[in-house]
Amino acid sequence: MVIGLIKESGKERRVAMLPEVVAALVKLNVPVMVEKGAGERSFVSDEEYVAAGATIHAKKEVVEGSGMIVKINPPSDEETGWMKPEQNLLCVLNPLVDHALVKRIVAAGITAFSLDIIPRTSRAQAMDILSSMATVNGYKAVLTAANTLPKFFPMFMTAAGTISPAKVLILGAGVAGLQALATSRKLGGVVEVFDVRAAVKEEVTGLGGKFIDVEGATDEKSAGGYAVEQTEEFKNRQAQAIHDHALKSDVIICTAQIPGKKAPLLLKKETVLAMKPGSVIIDLAASSGGNCELTKDLETYEINGITIIGNSFFAIDMPYDASKMFGKNVLNFLKLMVSPEGFRINWDDDIIKGTCVAHKGEIISERVKALIQL
Ligand code: NAD
């Protein structure tokens, strides 16, 4: 089984596998074809891929010559058109939201795996690209906020007087939120955190943040560690608590999401307009509607002296390490199927089954199947 690495297009600067992943695959007797220039926007040359054991080709040759095509973003119509039903595809299809794409992939007859729906089990942790990219997002969000804020993050006692530390409010304490908390603390900020899952309280305090309790959250144990939608009564109570804490904050980092659904609206327009001028809001949930009512996806603008940055894709701005983490996740997933003995899809493996969107014209993932009628 030949694995083919495709170059990304558009604004994307990451690549799905760095040469270190190619070397690991070659060691498993897996030949790897790489599209010319695949790594150049992550600062990796074709020569480095060749040194790792890959061969370099034009895009069409890679697509037609590999049994498993690996990339980050969904394939273009042209790329899908070159694929044959016996081929496999590994990328990020956002299948819980992009139903038209799922139908197109199913119609192509290929076997497609989407790493963003990998089951969130302990065994799958090393393959979880959502966690990897959330780590980059949480870190970069705080650095961007620090860069935009007209104040220091840490407290300073100087001959020119004492500077108070920046106050940071984080909405959502998942992987991105906890990384934002850790990064803010390293920079010396004072951090408060909201989440509807009580389970994260200990992690928040362990990282030096203050957890803000709002009574009455619906915390669904059966949701696989994810949050669920909240009651109207809770939402009102939470909005008031967020309003009160937002007015004291210099920076708000929004990270709250509900998989496959619109992001919860947590920061209302009137709250934002009442915040201190100079404050910064970074909305990492922008691509799924945003936690802040005034967020504009992929835009930065100022209103009443408050800067609002809507960006869910900071990983694109840190392409080397983002690609390194993504590639390690890809390798760990591929190792479920490739070995020196060859390629085999074990359909009894819950990780493989849960990640597979399409196989032989059918939807395999139960989560996707429940949403889409073919
Ligand atoms: P996510 O991106 O889906 O959501 C981010 C955070 O927003 C979550 O903590 C969620 O509880 C919170 N949130 C949602 N609605 C909210 C609301 N109305 N108000 C306040 N907060 C709200 O989450 P994630 O970072 O992808 O991770 C979610 C969980 O999954 C975490 O417990 C994480 O540890 C777990 N996880 C497990 C694995 C694994 O075992 N393989 C991998 C990654 C994450």
XYZ file of C-alpha atoms and ligand atoms in Angstrom:
418
model
C 0.000 0.000 0.000
C 1.489 3.316 -1.144
C 0.697 6.371 0.958
C 0.373 9.671 -0.925
C 0.824 13.086 0.663
C -1.028 15.919 -1.087
C -0.144 19.612 -0.961
C -2.789 21.867 0.603
C -4.229 24.849 -1.252
C -5.631 28.320 -0.460
C -4.688 29.929 2.865
C -3.629 26.617 4.402
C 0.048 26.553 5.372
C 0.168 23.208 7.176
C 1.037 19.848 5.658
C -0.435 16.547 6.861
C 2.908 14.769 7.417
C 6.424 16.089 8.088
C 9.446 14.072 6.869
C 9.767 12.385 10.294
C 6.394 10.694 9.699
C 7.465 9.651 6.202
C 10.621 8.090 7.690
C 8.534 6.148 10.229
C 6.254 4.822 7.446
C 9.185 3.866 5.224
C 10.604 1.948 8.206
C 7.330 -0.027 8.231
C 7.986 -0.922 4.541
C 5.346 1.557 3.362
C 6.344 3.513 0.228
C 5.416 7.218 0.364
C 4.747 9.525 -2.616
C 4.812 13.259 -1.880
C 3.414 16.025 -4.057
C 6.073 18.510 -5.142
C 6.227 21.473 -2.764
C 3.858 19.823 -0.224
C 5.851 21.075 2.765
C 7.152 24.395 1.490
C 4.643 26.565 3.387
C 5.596 24.720 6.593
C 9.271 25.403 5.820
C 10.044 21.811 4.780
C 11.729 21.125 1.426
C 11.223 18.317 -1.086
C 14.844 17.301 -0.389
C 13.960 16.616 3.259
C 11.099 14.337 2.174
C 13.453 12.545 -0.227
C 16.039 12.128 2.557
C 13.257 10.550 4.668
C 12.639 8.000 1.906
C 9.783 9.543 -0.135
C 9.574 10.127 -3.890
C 8.377 13.486 -5.279
C 5.662 13.725 -7.968
C 3.010 15.936 -9.553
C -0.374 16.011 -7.733
C -2.232 13.788 -10.233
C 0.495 11.128 -10.074
C 0.287 11.052 -6.256
C -3.516 10.800 -6.231
C -3.599 8.085 -8.904
C -0.576 6.195 -7.579
C -1.449 5.815 -3.890
C -3.726 3.451 -2.041
C -4.137 5.879 0.866
C -4.246 9.607 0.152
C -3.377 11.789 3.131
C -4.100 15.495 3.448
C -5.548 17.984 5.927
C -8.450 19.699 4.165
C -11.111 17.921 2.081
C -10.104 17.015 -1.476
C -11.058 19.356 -4.304
C -13.545 18.179 -6.964
C -10.578 17.642 -9.278
C -8.749 15.472 -6.697
C -11.900 13.442 -5.949
C -12.429 13.008 -9.685
C -9.035 11.288 -9.985
C -9.759 8.815 -7.172
C -11.041 5.288 -7.726
C -13.407 3.354 -5.426
C -10.661 1.031 -4.151
C -8.685 3.994 -2.808
C -8.596 5.296 0.778
C -8.575 8.895 1.936
C -7.487 10.277 5.306
C -8.190 13.954 6.041
C -10.553 16.270 7.950
C -14.025 16.321 6.401
C -16.043 18.067 9.143
C -18.773 15.479 8.397
C -21.059 16.434 11.289
C -21.580 19.809 9.600
C -20.701 19.498 5.905
C -23.319 16.987 4.793
C -23.016 17.883 1.081
C -19.324 16.929 1.172
C -20.139 13.605 2.854
C -22.619 12.823 0.073
C -19.994 13.681 -2.559
C -17.410 11.433 -0.875
C -19.904 8.582 -0.489
C -20.861 8.918 -4.175
C -17.182 8.623 -5.172
C -17.242 5.130 -3.618
C -13.901 5.619 -1.849
C -13.121 4.666 1.748
C -12.743 7.941 3.644
C -11.566 8.508 7.209
C -12.119 11.870 8.915
C -9.758 12.471 11.823
C -12.009 15.094 13.419
C -14.569 12.448 14.420
C -12.139 10.014 15.998
C -13.741 8.572 19.164
C -12.496 10.353 22.273
C -11.210 7.313 24.095
C -7.908 6.989 25.966
C -6.531 4.720 23.212
C -7.366 7.346 20.560
C -5.754 10.249 22.412
C -2.511 10.000 20.433
C -4.506 10.328 17.181
C -6.718 13.223 18.219
C -6.121 16.107 15.807
C -8.836 18.219 17.478
C -6.800 18.230 20.696
C -3.580 18.996 18.817
C -5.061 21.930 16.933
C -6.901 23.174 20.041
C -3.537 23.260 21.830
C -2.107 25.503 19.106
C -5.270 27.645 19.094
C -5.296 28.181 22.866
C -1.622 29.126 22.921
C -1.714 31.453 19.905
C -4.934 33.117 21.069
C -3.239 34.270 24.260
C -0.102 35.466 22.461
C -2.279 37.385 19.997
C -4.259 38.916 22.866
C -1.041 39.916 24.664
C 0.235 41.481 21.473
C -2.977 43.468 20.965
C -3.597 44.535 24.584
C -2.361 48.057 25.438
C -1.141 46.689 28.785
C 1.408 44.230 30.225
C 0.243 40.710 31.081
C 2.395 40.263 34.232
C 2.456 42.377 37.342
C 5.510 44.637 37.516
C 6.933 46.567 40.446
C 9.097 49.211 38.818
C 10.638 52.527 39.757
C 7.867 54.040 37.667
C 5.239 52.408 39.834
C 3.346 49.140 40.052
C 1.682 47.649 37.013
C -1.290 45.364 37.758
C -1.508 42.013 35.959
C -3.920 41.558 33.057
C -7.243 39.929 33.948
C -8.143 37.119 31.576
C -11.561 35.457 31.312
C -11.729 32.121 29.501
C -15.070 30.753 28.320
C -14.856 26.971 27.953
C -12.220 24.813 29.619
C -11.671 22.119 26.989
C -8.266 21.539 25.425
C -8.016 25.078 23.935
C -9.313 26.755 27.091
C -6.916 24.905 29.377
C -3.997 25.711 27.067
C -5.088 29.370 27.044
C -5.189 29.249 30.841
C -1.695 27.716 31.100
C -0.239 30.205 28.593
C -1.904 33.191 30.299
C -0.526 32.068 33.664
C 2.982 31.676 32.204
C 2.724 35.278 30.992
C 1.645 36.368 34.479
C -2.062 37.028 33.858
C -4.776 36.479 36.480
C -7.270 34.015 35.028
C -10.936 33.155 35.584
C -12.628 30.291 33.746
C -16.225 29.280 32.972
C -17.406 25.851 31.845
C -20.618 23.864 32.108
C -18.733 20.652 32.878
C -17.997 20.451 36.591
C -15.314 17.831 35.861
C -12.886 20.533 34.676
C -12.953 22.547 37.908
C -10.024 20.613 39.381
C -7.931 21.030 36.211
C -8.625 24.769 36.180
C -7.549 25.270 39.772
C -4.562 22.946 39.244
C -3.345 25.257 36.476
C -3.692 28.326 38.681
C -7.056 29.599 37.379
C -10.211 30.471 39.305
C -13.263 28.429 38.294
C -16.497 30.429 38.247
C -19.381 28.277 39.415
C -22.837 28.886 37.975
C -25.455 26.645 39.563
C -27.691 24.340 37.517
C -25.597 23.346 34.482
C -26.678 20.268 32.521
C -23.625 18.035 32.582
C -24.392 14.957 30.482
C -22.153 12.014 31.403
C -23.225 10.112 28.270
C -21.957 12.889 25.956
C -18.452 11.361 25.865
C -16.752 14.202 27.755
C -18.430 16.883 25.636
C -20.797 19.633 26.705
C -24.509 19.547 25.833
C -27.039 22.315 25.250
C -28.199 24.123 28.384
C -31.645 25.112 29.671
C -32.910 28.699 29.102
C -32.924 29.333 32.858
C -29.261 28.336 33.150
C -28.333 30.386 30.071
C -29.814 33.531 31.654
C -28.005 32.951 34.944
C -24.760 32.247 33.084
C -25.151 35.384 30.907
C -25.453 37.527 34.034
C -22.373 35.922 35.644
C -20.354 36.313 32.440
C -21.503 39.949 32.167
C -20.315 40.711 35.716
C -16.911 39.073 35.208
C -16.412 40.453 31.673
C -16.610 44.050 32.898
C -13.540 43.434 35.083
C -11.568 41.597 32.337
C -8.887 42.914 29.981
C -8.921 39.821 27.777
C -11.657 37.292 27.002
C -10.766 34.069 25.198
C -13.854 32.251 23.868
C -13.443 28.500 23.315
C -16.859 26.993 24.135
C -18.187 24.549 21.538
C -20.747 21.772 21.209
C -19.717 19.201 18.557
C -21.795 19.385 15.371
C -23.867 22.306 16.697
C -23.674 26.095 16.591
C -21.361 27.396 19.331
C -23.197 28.624 22.445
C -23.731 32.396 22.546
C -22.148 33.449 25.837
C -20.996 37.030 25.401
C -23.863 39.342 24.501
C -23.552 42.599 22.585
C -24.506 44.716 25.630
C -21.805 43.003 27.710
C -19.117 43.705 25.102
C -20.165 47.347 24.767
C -19.941 47.763 28.555
C -16.358 46.406 28.728
C -13.313 48.602 29.317
C -11.919 50.273 26.176
C -8.623 48.620 25.189
C -9.956 45.141 26.066
C -9.433 42.279 23.648
C -11.806 39.416 22.765
C -10.484 36.413 20.871
C -13.223 34.085 19.643
C -11.873 30.634 18.821
C -15.433 29.422 18.224
C -15.848 31.919 15.345
C -16.114 29.280 12.606
C -19.133 27.681 14.300
C -20.943 30.964 14.964
C -18.820 32.343 17.825
C -19.401 32.665 21.574
C -19.505 36.448 21.223
C -22.523 38.067 19.557
C -20.311 40.647 17.788
C -17.730 38.205 16.369
C -17.135 38.290 12.627
C -15.481 35.082 11.454
C -11.909 35.585 10.206
C -12.104 39.315 10.881
C -10.428 41.641 13.382
C -12.163 44.926 14.158
C -12.615 47.482 16.901
C -15.860 48.652 18.469
C -16.006 51.148 21.374
C -12.225 50.655 21.743
C -12.634 46.889 22.164
C -10.810 44.672 19.676
C -12.689 41.551 18.572
C -10.749 38.837 16.747
C -12.737 35.965 15.233
C -10.342 33.164 14.343
C -10.687 29.396 14.795
C -7.621 28.603 12.715
C -4.561 29.951 14.482
C -2.912 26.613 13.637
C -2.406 27.963 10.106
C -0.168 30.681 11.595
C 2.073 28.145 13.327
C 2.431 25.688 10.442
C 5.598 23.837 11.467
C 4.571 22.626 14.922
C 0.906 22.363 13.939
C 1.993 20.047 11.074
C 4.296 18.144 13.424
C 1.421 17.426 15.818
C -1.076 16.678 13.028
C 1.422 14.313 11.369
C 2.076 12.411 14.611
C -1.692 11.933 14.993
C -1.891 10.717 11.367
C 0.978 8.254 11.915
C -0.598 6.818 15.060
C -3.893 6.345 13.205
C -2.211 4.784 10.153
C -0.399 2.330 12.430
C -3.808 0.763 13.151
C -3.855 -0.295 9.486
C -0.290 -0.538 8.211
C 2.484 -2.804 9.405
C 5.550 -4.428 7.798
C 3.177 -7.307 6.891
C 0.945 -5.020 4.796
C -2.324 -3.052 4.945
C -5.467 -4.260 6.678
C -8.606 -2.459 7.827
C -9.891 -4.108 10.984
C -13.585 -3.203 10.989
C -13.906 -4.503 14.563
C -11.662 -1.683 15.803
C -13.887 1.023 17.337
C -11.399 3.768 16.383
C -11.345 2.746 12.702
C -15.114 2.298 12.534
C -15.834 5.521 14.401
C -13.517 7.530 12.129
C -14.676 6.044 8.824
C -17.148 8.322 7.051
C -17.568 6.349 3.823
C -16.863 2.814 2.562
C -18.210 1.208 -0.630
C -20.928 3.848 -1.047
C -22.163 3.705 2.544
C -21.736 5.853 5.641
C -19.957 3.892 8.380
C -19.634 6.251 11.395
C -22.772 5.974 13.546
C -22.502 9.679 14.484
C -22.534 10.712 10.816
C -25.147 8.128 9.837
C -27.538 9.531 12.438
C -27.362 12.956 10.748
C -27.431 12.197 7.019
C -30.032 10.489 4.841
C -28.456 9.173 1.635
P -14.915 21.444 22.796
O -13.997 22.139 21.855
O -16.046 20.659 22.237
O -15.517 22.558 23.805
C -14.679 23.404 24.548
C -15.219 23.573 25.940
O -16.388 24.394 25.904
C -15.631 22.294 26.646
O -14.908 22.174 27.850
C -17.128 22.480 26.884
O -17.548 21.886 28.097
C -17.240 23.980 26.940
N -18.611 24.485 26.746
C -19.550 24.052 25.855
N -20.691 24.751 26.008
C -20.475 25.650 27.011
C -21.277 26.655 27.625
N -22.537 26.855 27.263
N -20.721 27.400 28.609
C -19.428 27.187 28.998
N -18.640 26.252 28.471
C -19.147 25.487 27.485
O -14.123 20.539 23.815
P -12.728 19.812 23.660
O -11.642 20.735 24.044
O -12.642 19.237 22.312
O -12.793 18.654 24.763
C -13.970 18.276 25.440
C -13.672 17.120 26.383
O -13.169 15.992 25.723
C -12.666 17.423 27.473
O -13.088 16.781 28.649
C -11.436 16.748 27.045
O -10.571 16.411 28.115
C -12.021 15.530 26.401
N -11.076 14.976 25.423
C -10.842 13.642 25.425
C -9.938 13.104 24.517
C -9.647 11.642 24.471
O -9.856 10.993 25.464
N -9.188 11.128 23.328
C -9.313 13.932 23.616
C -9.590 15.298 23.651
C -10.498 15.809 24.555
